[in-house]
C-alpha cells in the first residue's frame, strides 16, 4: 500500500525533482566554470612561452636559447606549479627539460592540450616560432595542474554547498508547510472529537481548508440526516406516549369507578391489581413522554429562560409535603435564591423525580431535605437517609430502565435517566453520592453560570 503521509508524498514529489534539477544545474555550471578557468590559466601559460620565444636564435644552424640556464629557470618560476619547456627543431636534439613528442600541425597560434609527463597530468601549450633566416622550431611549455585542480575544487564546493542548503531548506519548508497546512484539519479533528454524541450540529465549514471542505460538507449532510432520523424517532416516542395517556386515564377512571361500586368480592383483588397496573402503565407513559421532551432538539429555541430555581422548589414543596406526611417522612426545604437559565417545566420534572425517589426509597420515619442556592453557580441538592444506592449500581442508575435489583415499589427505571437528560439540557453537572452521614442518597446538581456557558461555547 503506498504511503498515506502527505508529508512523505510532498517530500517525494518535491525533493526528488529538486535534487535532479540541482544536480543538472550544478553540472552545467561546473562545466562552464571549468572551461572559463582553463582558458584563463591557458592565457597565463602563454606569458612564459612568449618570453622564452623572444630568446631563441640560431646557433651553428640550430635553434637555441640565448639565455643562461639560470635566466631560463627564473622565467619559468610559478608559485603553485612546476613549469617545463622544450624547444624542438627538425633534425636536431630538443633543448629543455620536457621530453614530449611534438604534435603535428602546429601553427602560429598556440595549441593547448592535456598530456601525461612522468606519471603526472600536465597542460601543454605548443607554438611554432620563426627564427631569422627562415629557420623554425616548436616551443612547448607545460605546467602541472595544481592551480587548476584546487580552483576546480573551490568551484565544486561553491556549487555543492548551496545545493545542499537548498535541499535542506526544502525539507524543512515542506515539513513545516505541511504542518501549517494541516493545522486547520487538526483543529477540525479536535472540534469533532470534543463533541458529545448528542451534538449533531453541522461542523463549521469555514474552519476547514478548501481541499477538505467537501469532506466536511458530506459529514454535515450525514449529521443532518442523523439528526432528522433521531428527531423522527423522538417524535414517534413522544406521540406514542401521548396517545397512550388518554386511554390509560380513561381505563384508570373506569377501574376506580368499578372499585368504588358494589363489585362481587371475588373480583375485588383482580380489580385492585388492574388498578395498580393501570397506574404503573400511566406512569410509564408519562415518564416516556417527559424523557422525549427532555431530549436535545425537542425544546423550542426560546424555551430556556432566566429563572430562580427557588420558585421551582417552592412549587414542589406544595405538591410533595402532603405525600411525605402520608408516608410519615420528614420532608424539609432549605432555600436560597438560585438564578439560572433553564426550562421551568423540565426543572419541575427533574425535582419531582428526585423527590419521588427519595420518598420511595426511604422508610417511614426517615427524613429528606431539598436545598438550593448559589455560589458562583446555582445548585440543587436532594438528600435522604433512606436505603441508599449500592456502590456497584451508582454508575448504572442513570441508564434507562435500570432498577437496582430488589428495589421496593413499582418504578419503571426511567426517573434518573430523565434527571440525567434534563441536567444535560441545562449543561448541569449531576452527582449521585452517599451523604457525609453515610446513610442514604445525596443527589447534587450544579448549573454553570450563563456567562461561563456563553464563554465556554464560543
Ligand atoms: N434516593 C434513592 N435512594 C435509594 N435508591 C435510589 C434512590 N434513587 C434511585 N435509587 C435507585 O436507583 C434506581 C433507578 O432509579 P430511577 O431511575 O428513578 O428508577 P425507579 O425509581 O423507577 O426504579 C432505583 O431502582 C433505585 O434502586
Ligand atoms: Mg424513580
Short mmCIF file of C-alpha atoms and ligand atoms in Angstrom, two decimals:
data_model
loop_
_atom_site.label_atom_id
_atom_site.label_comp_id
_atom_site.label_asym_id
_atom_site.label_seq_id
_atom_site.Cartn_x
_atom_site.Cartn_y
_atom_site.Cartn_z
CA UNK A 1 0.00 0.00 0.00
CA UNK A 2 1.51 3.37 -0.95
CA UNK A 3 2.42 5.83 1.76
CA UNK A 4 -0.60 7.79 3.00
CA UNK A 5 1.51 10.51 4.59
CA UNK A 6 1.02 13.83 2.81
CA UNK A 7 4.34 14.95 4.16
CA UNK A 8 6.16 11.99 2.66
CA UNK A 9 4.26 12.33 -0.59
CA UNK A 10 5.12 16.01 -0.91
CA UNK A 11 8.71 15.44 0.08
CA UNK A 12 8.96 12.70 -2.55
CA UNK A 13 7.39 14.82 -5.28
CA UNK A 14 9.26 17.98 -4.41
CA UNK A 15 12.58 16.75 -3.22
CA UNK A 16 13.40 14.15 -5.88
CA UNK A 17 12.85 16.52 -8.86
CA UNK A 18 14.51 19.33 -6.93
CA UNK A 19 17.60 17.20 -6.34
CA UNK A 20 17.74 16.20 -10.01
CA UNK A 21 17.39 19.86 -11.09
CA UNK A 22 20.03 20.96 -8.61
CA UNK A 23 22.40 18.24 -9.84
CA UNK A 24 21.81 19.20 -13.50
CA UNK A 25 22.28 22.89 -12.69
CA UNK A 26 25.44 22.20 -10.73
CA UNK A 27 26.84 20.01 -13.53
CA UNK A 28 26.14 22.71 -16.13
CA UNK A 29 27.64 25.45 -14.01
CA UNK A 30 30.63 23.26 -13.23
CA UNK A 31 31.26 22.58 -16.91
CA UNK A 32 31.09 26.28 -17.84
CA UNK A 33 33.18 27.41 -14.89
CA UNK A 34 35.84 24.76 -15.56
CA UNK A 35 36.22 25.85 -19.21
CA UNK A 36 36.40 29.51 -18.24
CA UNK A 37 39.07 28.79 -15.62
CA UNK A 38 41.04 26.63 -18.06
CA UNK A 39 41.00 29.41 -20.65
CA UNK A 40 42.26 31.93 -18.09
CA UNK A 41 45.08 29.65 -16.95
CA UNK A 42 45.96 28.82 -20.54
CA UNK A 43 46.40 32.53 -21.25
CA UNK A 44 48.68 32.81 -18.23
CA UNK A 45 50.74 29.92 -19.58
CA UNK A 46 51.35 31.95 -22.73
CA UNK A 47 53.41 34.56 -20.85
CA UNK A 48 56.48 32.44 -20.05
CA UNK A 49 56.20 30.87 -23.51
CA UNK A 50 56.29 34.20 -25.31
CA UNK A 51 59.14 35.38 -23.05
CA UNK A 52 61.14 32.27 -23.94
CA UNK A 53 60.28 32.62 -27.62
CA UNK A 54 61.98 36.01 -27.71
CA UNK A 55 65.25 34.47 -26.67
CA UNK A 56 65.55 31.83 -29.38
CA UNK A 57 68.21 32.23 -32.12
CA UNK A 58 70.17 30.07 -34.50
CA UNK A 59 73.43 28.80 -33.06
CA UNK A 60 75.56 26.74 -35.50
CA UNK A 61 72.49 26.45 -37.73
CA UNK A 62 70.44 25.01 -34.86
CA UNK A 63 67.72 26.87 -32.82
CA UNK A 64 68.91 27.51 -29.26
CA UNK A 65 68.23 29.86 -26.32
CA UNK A 66 70.48 32.85 -25.91
CA UNK A 67 69.77 32.74 -22.14
CA UNK A 68 71.68 31.05 -19.38
CA UNK A 69 70.05 28.11 -17.65
CA UNK A 70 69.52 30.28 -14.51
CA UNK A 71 67.82 33.02 -16.51
CA UNK A 72 65.57 30.46 -18.15
CA UNK A 73 64.67 28.94 -14.78
CA UNK A 74 63.80 32.41 -13.47
CA UNK A 75 61.41 32.98 -16.34
CA UNK A 76 59.61 29.77 -15.53
CA UNK A 77 59.05 30.24 -11.81
CA UNK A 78 55.49 29.70 -10.57
CA UNK A 79 54.18 29.71 -7.00
CA UNK A 80 51.96 26.60 -7.37
CA UNK A 81 53.06 24.54 -10.35
CA UNK A 82 56.19 23.20 -11.99
CA UNK A 83 56.74 24.64 -15.45
CA UNK A 84 58.62 22.68 -18.13
CA UNK A 85 59.74 23.67 -21.62
CA UNK A 86 61.16 22.15 -24.77
CA UNK A 87 62.41 23.66 -27.99
CA UNK A 88 62.47 21.29 -30.97
CA UNK A 89 63.58 21.79 -34.49
CA UNK A 90 63.73 19.36 -37.37
CA UNK A 91 66.72 17.07 -37.23
CA UNK A 92 68.27 18.36 -34.06
CA UNK A 93 68.27 17.35 -30.40
CA UNK A 94 65.45 19.16 -28.47
CA UNK A 95 66.54 21.67 -25.84
CA UNK A 96 64.77 21.93 -22.44
CA UNK A 97 63.54 19.79 -19.57
CA UNK A 98 60.34 18.45 -21.13
CA UNK A 99 60.53 15.28 -23.15
CA UNK A 100 57.33 15.13 -25.12
CA UNK A 101 56.64 14.31 -28.75
CA UNK A 102 55.82 17.31 -30.88
CA UNK A 103 52.21 17.20 -32.09
CA UNK A 104 51.77 17.58 -35.83
CA UNK A 105 50.23 20.67 -37.49
CA UNK A 106 51.49 23.21 -35.01
CA UNK A 107 50.68 26.64 -36.42
CA UNK A 108 51.40 30.23 -35.48
CA UNK A 109 48.61 30.16 -32.97
CA UNK A 110 49.29 28.46 -29.65
CA UNK A 111 47.79 25.00 -29.29
CA UNK A 112 46.75 23.84 -25.82
CA UNK A 113 46.28 20.20 -24.83
CA UNK A 114 46.48 17.79 -21.90
CA UNK A 115 49.21 15.21 -21.62
CA UNK A 116 50.97 12.98 -19.11
CA UNK A 117 54.55 13.58 -18.23
CA UNK A 118 56.49 11.24 -15.95
CA UNK A 119 53.26 9.99 -14.44
CA UNK A 120 51.66 13.40 -13.81
CA UNK A 121 48.91 15.16 -15.71
CA UNK A 122 50.08 18.36 -17.34
CA UNK A 123 48.69 21.12 -19.52
CA UNK A 124 50.82 21.85 -22.58
CA UNK A 125 50.99 24.91 -24.84
CA UNK A 126 52.72 24.46 -28.19
CA UNK A 127 53.68 27.24 -30.62
CA UNK A 128 55.62 27.39 -33.86
CA UNK A 129 58.30 30.06 -33.74
CA UNK A 130 60.15 31.54 -36.68
CA UNK A 131 63.85 32.23 -36.34
CA UNK A 132 65.92 34.53 -38.59
CA UNK A 133 66.93 33.21 -41.99
CA UNK A 134 63.84 31.12 -42.41
CA UNK A 135 64.55 28.62 -39.68
CA UNK A 136 61.66 27.46 -37.48
CA UNK A 137 61.05 25.34 -34.42
CA UNK A 138 58.31 24.33 -32.00
CA UNK A 139 58.29 25.63 -28.44
CA UNK A 140 56.32 23.64 -25.87
CA UNK A 141 55.70 24.93 -22.38
CA UNK A 142 53.82 22.77 -19.84
CA UNK A 143 52.69 23.10 -16.27
CA UNK A 144 51.35 20.73 -13.66
CA UNK A 145 47.67 21.07 -12.70
CA UNK A 146 47.89 22.15 -9.02
CA UNK A 147 46.39 25.62 -9.58
CA UNK A 148 43.68 24.30 -11.87
CA UNK A 149 42.78 21.38 -9.61
CA UNK A 150 42.46 23.49 -6.50
CA UNK A 151 40.42 26.04 -8.44
CA UNK A 152 38.05 23.29 -9.63
CA UNK A 153 37.72 22.02 -6.09
CA UNK A 154 36.71 25.54 -5.00
CA UNK A 155 34.10 25.77 -7.74
CA UNK A 156 32.77 22.35 -6.87
CA UNK A 157 32.43 23.17 -3.18
CA UNK A 158 30.91 26.55 -4.04
CA UNK A 159 28.24 24.76 -6.10
CA UNK A 160 27.62 21.89 -3.72
CA UNK A 161 27.16 23.98 -0.57
CA UNK A 162 24.18 26.00 -1.88
CA UNK A 163 22.64 22.85 -3.38
CA UNK A 164 22.79 21.10 -0.01
CA UNK A 165 21.41 24.19 1.73
CA UNK A 166 18.54 24.43 -0.78
CA UNK A 167 17.71 20.74 -0.38
CA UNK A 168 17.74 21.01 3.42
CA UNK A 169 15.65 24.18 3.28
CA UNK A 170 13.16 22.38 1.01
CA UNK A 171 12.85 19.53 3.52
CA UNK A 172 12.32 21.93 6.41
CA UNK A 173 9.86 24.07 4.44
CA UNK A 174 7.82 21.09 3.29
CA UNK A 175 7.82 19.74 6.85
CA UNK A 176 6.55 22.94 8.38
CA UNK A 177 4.41 23.85 5.40
CA UNK A 178 2.51 20.58 5.64
CA UNK A 179 2.23 21.01 9.36
CA UNK A 180 0.81 24.52 8.99
CA UNK A 181 -1.37 23.47 6.10
CA UNK A 182 -2.82 20.63 8.16
CA UNK A 183 -3.26 22.70 11.33
CA UNK A 184 -6.88 23.58 10.44
CA UNK A 185 -7.53 19.85 9.96
CA UNK A 186 -6.11 19.18 13.38
CA UNK A 187 -8.39 21.76 14.99
CA UNK A 188 -11.29 20.35 12.98
CA UNK A 189 -10.46 16.90 14.30
CA UNK A 190 -10.27 18.24 17.87
CA UNK A 191 -13.58 20.00 17.46
CA UNK A 192 -15.30 16.83 16.26
CA UNK A 193 -13.61 14.67 18.90
CA UNK A 194 -14.69 17.03 21.69
CA UNK A 195 -18.36 16.72 20.73
CA UNK A 196 -20.83 14.64 22.62
CA UNK A 197 -22.73 12.02 20.65
CA UNK A 198 -25.81 14.18 21.03
CA UNK A 199 -24.32 17.23 19.41
CA UNK A 200 -25.31 16.84 15.77
CA UNK A 201 -24.93 20.49 14.76
CA UNK A 202 -23.06 20.91 11.49
CA UNK A 203 -19.31 21.38 11.72
CA UNK A 204 -18.47 24.95 10.64
CA UNK A 205 -17.18 24.60 7.10
CA UNK A 206 -15.21 27.82 7.09
CA UNK A 207 -12.83 26.25 9.65
CA UNK A 208 -11.78 23.68 7.07
CA UNK A 209 -9.18 24.22 4.36
CA UNK A 210 -10.69 24.46 0.85
CA UNK A 211 -9.45 20.99 -0.09
CA UNK A 212 -11.20 19.36 2.86
CA UNK A 213 -14.41 21.34 2.61
CA UNK A 214 -16.24 18.70 0.53
CA UNK A 215 -15.44 16.12 3.23
CA UNK A 216 -16.83 18.44 5.90
CA UNK A 217 -19.87 19.16 3.75
CA UNK A 218 -20.56 15.42 3.37
CA UNK A 219 -20.04 14.93 7.09
CA UNK A 220 -22.52 17.73 7.77
CA UNK A 221 -25.01 16.20 5.39
CA UNK A 222 -24.66 12.90 7.26
CA UNK A 223 -25.06 14.70 10.61
CA UNK A 224 -28.16 16.35 9.22
CA UNK A 225 -29.69 13.01 8.17
CA UNK A 226 -28.80 11.50 11.53
CA UNK A 227 -30.38 14.44 13.30
CA UNK A 228 -33.55 14.09 11.24
CA UNK A 229 -33.69 10.34 11.94
CA UNK A 230 -33.23 10.89 15.67
CA UNK A 231 -35.82 13.65 15.71
CA UNK A 232 -38.35 11.42 13.96
CA UNK A 233 -37.65 8.63 16.42
CA UNK A 234 -38.11 11.07 19.26
CA UNK A 235 -41.35 12.37 17.76
CA UNK A 236 -42.60 8.81 17.43
CA UNK A 237 -41.82 8.09 21.08
CA UNK A 238 -43.48 11.31 22.23
CA UNK A 239 -46.54 10.68 20.06
CA UNK A 240 -46.88 7.06 21.17
CA UNK A 241 -46.58 8.03 24.83
CA UNK A 242 -49.02 10.86 24.35
CA UNK A 243 -51.53 8.64 22.51
CA UNK A 244 -51.31 6.06 25.30
CA UNK A 245 -52.03 8.56 28.05
CA UNK A 246 -55.65 9.33 27.21
CA UNK A 247 -56.97 5.73 27.01
CA UNK A 248 -54.94 4.85 30.11
CA UNK A 249 -56.51 7.72 32.03
CA UNK A 250 -59.93 6.51 30.86
CA UNK A 251 -59.11 2.97 31.92
CA UNK A 252 -57.93 4.16 35.32
CA UNK A 253 -61.15 6.12 35.90
CA UNK A 254 -63.26 3.13 34.89
CA UNK A 255 -61.41 0.77 37.22
CA UNK A 256 -61.64 3.27 40.08
CA UNK A 257 -65.38 3.61 39.48
CA UNK A 258 -65.76 -0.15 39.49
CA UNK A 259 -63.76 -0.44 42.72
CA UNK A 260 -65.95 2.18 44.39
CA UNK A 261 -69.18 0.46 43.22
CA UNK A 262 -70.60 -2.80 44.51
CA UNK A 263 -68.23 -5.27 42.95
CA UNK A 264 -68.53 -9.02 43.65
CA UNK A 265 -65.99 -9.70 46.43
CA UNK A 266 -64.13 -12.36 44.42
CA UNK A 267 -63.44 -9.84 41.65
CA UNK A 268 -62.11 -7.14 44.01
CA UNK A 269 -58.48 -8.41 44.20
CA UNK A 270 -58.42 -8.69 40.39
CA UNK A 271 -59.64 -5.10 40.02
CA UNK A 272 -57.17 -3.86 42.66
CA UNK A 273 -54.40 -5.49 40.68
CA UNK A 274 -55.78 -3.99 37.47
CA UNK A 275 -55.83 -0.58 39.15
CA UNK A 276 -52.18 -0.83 40.23
CA UNK A 277 -51.12 -1.96 36.75
CA UNK A 278 -53.03 0.87 35.13
CA UNK A 279 -51.40 3.43 37.40
CA UNK A 280 -47.98 1.92 36.70
CA UNK A 281 -48.58 1.93 32.95
CA UNK A 282 -49.86 5.53 33.02
CA UNK A 283 -46.75 6.48 34.99
CA UNK A 284 -44.57 4.74 32.41
CA UNK A 285 -46.31 6.61 29.58
CA UNK A 286 -45.80 9.89 31.46
CA UNK A 287 -42.14 9.17 32.09
CA UNK A 288 -41.58 8.25 28.44
CA UNK A 289 -43.22 11.49 27.38
CA UNK A 290 -41.06 13.50 29.80
CA UNK A 291 -37.95 11.73 28.52
CA UNK A 292 -38.85 12.50 24.92
CA UNK A 293 -39.45 16.14 25.81
CA UNK A 294 -36.12 16.41 27.60
CA UNK A 295 -34.10 15.14 24.68
CA UNK A 296 -31.91 17.70 22.94
CA UNK A 297 -33.66 19.21 19.96
CA UNK A 298 -37.08 18.63 21.47
CA UNK A 299 -37.02 22.03 23.16
CA UNK A 300 -38.16 25.09 21.25
CA UNK A 301 -35.25 27.51 20.89
CA UNK A 302 -36.72 30.14 23.23
CA UNK A 303 -37.74 27.68 25.95
CA UNK A 304 -34.81 28.48 28.21
CA UNK A 305 -35.38 31.47 30.47
CA UNK A 306 -33.73 33.33 33.29
CA UNK A 307 -35.41 32.00 36.42
CA UNK A 308 -34.96 31.45 40.12
CA UNK A 309 -34.73 27.75 40.97
CA UNK A 310 -36.15 28.61 44.38
CA UNK A 311 -39.62 29.21 42.89
CA UNK A 312 -39.50 25.74 41.28
CA UNK A 313 -38.55 24.22 44.63
CA UNK A 314 -41.36 26.14 46.42
CA UNK A 315 -43.92 24.74 43.95
CA UNK A 316 -42.58 21.26 44.57
CA UNK A 317 -42.89 21.76 48.33
CA UNK A 318 -46.60 22.43 47.98
CA UNK A 319 -47.15 19.23 46.00
CA UNK A 320 -44.85 16.89 47.86
CA UNK A 321 -45.19 17.77 51.57
CA UNK A 322 -48.66 16.16 51.88
CA UNK A 323 -47.42 12.98 50.19
CA UNK A 324 -44.42 12.89 52.55
CA UNK A 325 -46.71 13.27 55.57
CA UNK A 326 -48.78 10.31 54.28
CA UNK A 327 -45.64 8.20 54.35
CA UNK A 328 -44.56 9.60 57.75
CA UNK A 329 -41.47 11.16 56.25
CA UNK A 330 -39.99 14.45 57.27
CA UNK A 331 -39.60 16.48 54.04
CA UNK A 332 -37.66 19.70 54.73
CA UNK A 333 -36.65 22.58 52.48
CA UNK A 334 -33.68 24.88 52.76
CA UNK A 335 -33.84 27.50 50.02
CA UNK A 336 -31.79 30.47 48.91
CA UNK A 337 -32.06 32.34 45.63
CA UNK A 338 -30.55 30.37 42.76
CA UNK A 339 -30.80 32.12 39.42
CA UNK A 340 -30.07 30.19 36.29
CA UNK A 341 -31.05 29.84 32.66
CA UNK A 342 -33.43 26.92 32.43
CA UNK A 343 -36.73 25.44 31.32
CA UNK A 344 -39.19 25.58 34.28
CA UNK A 345 -41.28 22.54 33.30
CA UNK A 346 -38.24 20.33 32.83
CA UNK A 347 -36.73 21.54 36.11
CA UNK A 348 -40.01 20.69 37.83
CA UNK A 349 -39.88 17.16 36.33
CA UNK A 350 -36.28 16.80 37.45
CA UNK A 351 -37.08 17.77 41.01
CA UNK A 352 -40.24 15.62 41.03
CA UNK A 353 -38.25 12.55 40.04
CA UNK A 354 -35.61 13.18 42.70
CA UNK A 355 -38.16 13.74 45.47
CA UNK A 356 -40.21 10.77 44.25
CA UNK A 357 -37.15 8.55 44.55
CA UNK A 358 -36.29 9.92 47.99
CA UNK A 359 -39.87 9.21 49.17
CA UNK A 360 -39.92 5.74 47.61
CA UNK A 361 -36.58 4.59 48.91
CA UNK A 362 -36.71 5.96 52.46
CA UNK A 363 -38.51 4.02 55.17
CA UNK A 364 -41.17 5.77 57.31
CA UNK A 365 -39.60 7.94 59.99
CA UNK A 366 -36.74 8.96 57.71
CA UNK A 367 -36.05 12.48 56.58
CA UNK A 368 -35.50 14.16 53.23
CA UNK A 369 -34.02 17.60 52.64
CA UNK A 370 -34.20 19.63 49.46
CA UNK A 371 -31.75 22.52 49.22
CA UNK A 372 -30.98 25.13 46.61
CA UNK A 373 -28.76 28.16 46.49
CA UNK A 374 -25.95 29.65 44.55
CA UNK A 375 -22.26 30.22 44.96
CA UNK A 376 -20.56 31.00 41.68
CA UNK A 377 -23.11 28.66 40.09
CA UNK A 378 -26.67 27.81 41.10
CA UNK A 379 -27.04 24.41 42.73
CA UNK A 380 -29.71 21.98 43.88
CA UNK A 381 -29.49 19.08 46.35
CA UNK A 382 -31.88 16.34 47.37
CA UNK A 383 -30.68 14.30 50.32
CA UNK A 384 -32.34 11.41 52.13
CA UNK A 385 -31.35 8.94 54.81
CA UNK A 386 -33.04 6.00 53.14
CA UNK A 387 -31.75 2.68 51.87
CA UNK A 388 -29.11 4.29 49.62
CA UNK A 389 -27.79 3.07 46.27
CA UNK A 390 -25.26 0.21 46.34
CA UNK A 391 -21.81 1.43 45.20
CA UNK A 392 -21.77 -1.09 42.35
CA UNK A 393 -25.01 0.35 40.93
CA UNK A 394 -24.22 4.03 41.26
CA UNK A 395 -22.92 4.41 37.70
CA UNK A 396 -25.81 2.40 36.25
CA UNK A 397 -28.79 4.05 37.92
CA UNK A 398 -28.82 6.81 35.26
CA UNK A 399 -29.38 4.26 32.50
CA UNK A 400 -32.84 3.97 31.04
CA UNK A 401 -34.96 1.21 32.59
CA UNK A 402 -32.24 0.30 35.06
CA UNK A 403 -33.52 -0.54 38.54
CA UNK A 404 -31.42 -1.82 41.41
CA UNK A 405 -32.39 -5.43 41.94
CA UNK A 406 -34.90 -5.86 44.73
CA UNK A 407 -35.82 -2.16 44.77
CA UNK A 408 -39.12 -1.70 46.54
CA UNK A 409 -42.12 -0.26 44.70
CA UNK A 410 -43.09 -0.46 41.07
CA UNK A 411 -40.89 2.15 39.39
CA UNK A 412 -40.03 1.73 35.75
CA UNK A 413 -36.36 2.73 35.97
CA UNK A 414 -36.69 5.95 33.99
CA UNK A 415 -36.57 8.53 36.84
CA UNK A 416 -32.82 9.10 37.00
CA UNK A 417 -32.50 8.77 33.22
CA UNK A 418 -34.90 11.72 32.98
CA UNK A 419 -32.91 13.64 35.62
CA UNK A 420 -29.71 12.94 33.68
CA UNK A 421 -31.25 14.09 30.41
CA UNK A 422 -32.66 17.30 31.91
CA UNK A 423 -29.30 18.02 33.58
CA UNK A 424 -27.64 17.62 30.18
CA UNK A 425 -30.07 20.03 28.54
CA UNK A 426 -29.04 22.57 31.18
CA UNK A 427 -25.31 21.76 30.88
CA UNK A 428 -25.54 20.91 34.56
CA UNK A 429 -23.19 18.59 36.43
CA UNK A 430 -25.06 15.73 38.11
CA UNK A 431 -23.50 13.88 41.05
CA UNK A 432 -25.09 10.93 42.82
CA UNK A 433 -23.27 10.05 46.05
CA UNK A 434 -23.82 8.88 49.58
CA UNK A 435 -24.27 11.76 52.05
CA UNK A 436 -21.50 12.57 54.51
CA UNK A 437 -23.58 10.92 57.27
CA UNK A 438 -23.02 7.65 55.38
CA UNK A 439 -26.65 6.51 55.08
CA UNK A 440 -28.99 7.33 52.25
CA UNK A 441 -28.51 9.15 48.99
CA UNK A 442 -27.35 12.64 48.04
CA UNK A 443 -28.08 13.93 44.54
CA UNK A 444 -26.37 17.17 43.65
CA UNK A 445 -26.70 19.35 40.56
CA UNK A 446 -24.57 22.33 39.67
CA UNK A 447 -25.78 24.66 36.92
CA UNK A 448 -22.97 26.59 35.28
CA UNK A 449 -23.40 30.35 35.35
CA UNK A 450 -24.80 31.53 31.99
CA UNK A 451 -21.80 33.80 31.42
CA UNK A 452 -19.46 30.85 31.88
CA UNK A 453 -21.66 28.89 29.46
CA UNK A 454 -21.50 31.59 26.81
CA UNK A 455 -17.78 31.77 27.33
CA UNK A 456 -17.26 28.01 27.02
CA UNK A 457 -19.41 27.62 23.92
CA UNK A 458 -17.55 30.20 21.83
N1 LIG B 1 -32.99 8.18 46.68
C1 LIG B 1 -32.70 6.91 46.40
N2 LIG B 1 -32.39 6.04 47.38
C2 LIG B 1 -32.10 4.76 47.10
N3 LIG B 1 -32.07 4.24 45.85
C3 LIG B 1 -32.37 5.05 44.83
C4 LIG B 1 -32.69 6.41 45.04
N4 LIG B 1 -32.93 6.97 43.84
C5 LIG B 1 -32.77 5.99 42.92
N5 LIG B 1 -32.42 4.83 43.51
C6 LIG B 1 -32.17 3.54 42.87
O1 LIG B 1 -31.88 3.81 41.52
C7 LIG B 1 -32.73 3.03 40.68
C8 LIG B 1 -33.11 3.87 39.46
O2 LIG B 1 -33.91 4.96 39.84
P1 LIG B 1 -34.96 5.52 38.84
O3 LIG B 1 -34.27 5.76 37.57
O4 LIG B 1 -35.65 6.67 39.47
O5 LIG B 1 -35.94 4.33 38.60
P2 LIG B 1 -37.12 3.81 39.52
O6 LIG B 1 -37.23 4.73 40.70
O7 LIG B 1 -38.28 3.87 38.64
O8 LIG B 1 -36.73 2.43 39.90
C9 LIG B 1 -33.90 2.70 41.54
O9 LIG B 1 -34.40 1.44 41.14
C10 LIG B 1 -33.33 2.64 42.92
O10 LIG B 1 -32.87 1.36 43.20
MG1 LIG B 2 -37.62 6.74 40.32
#
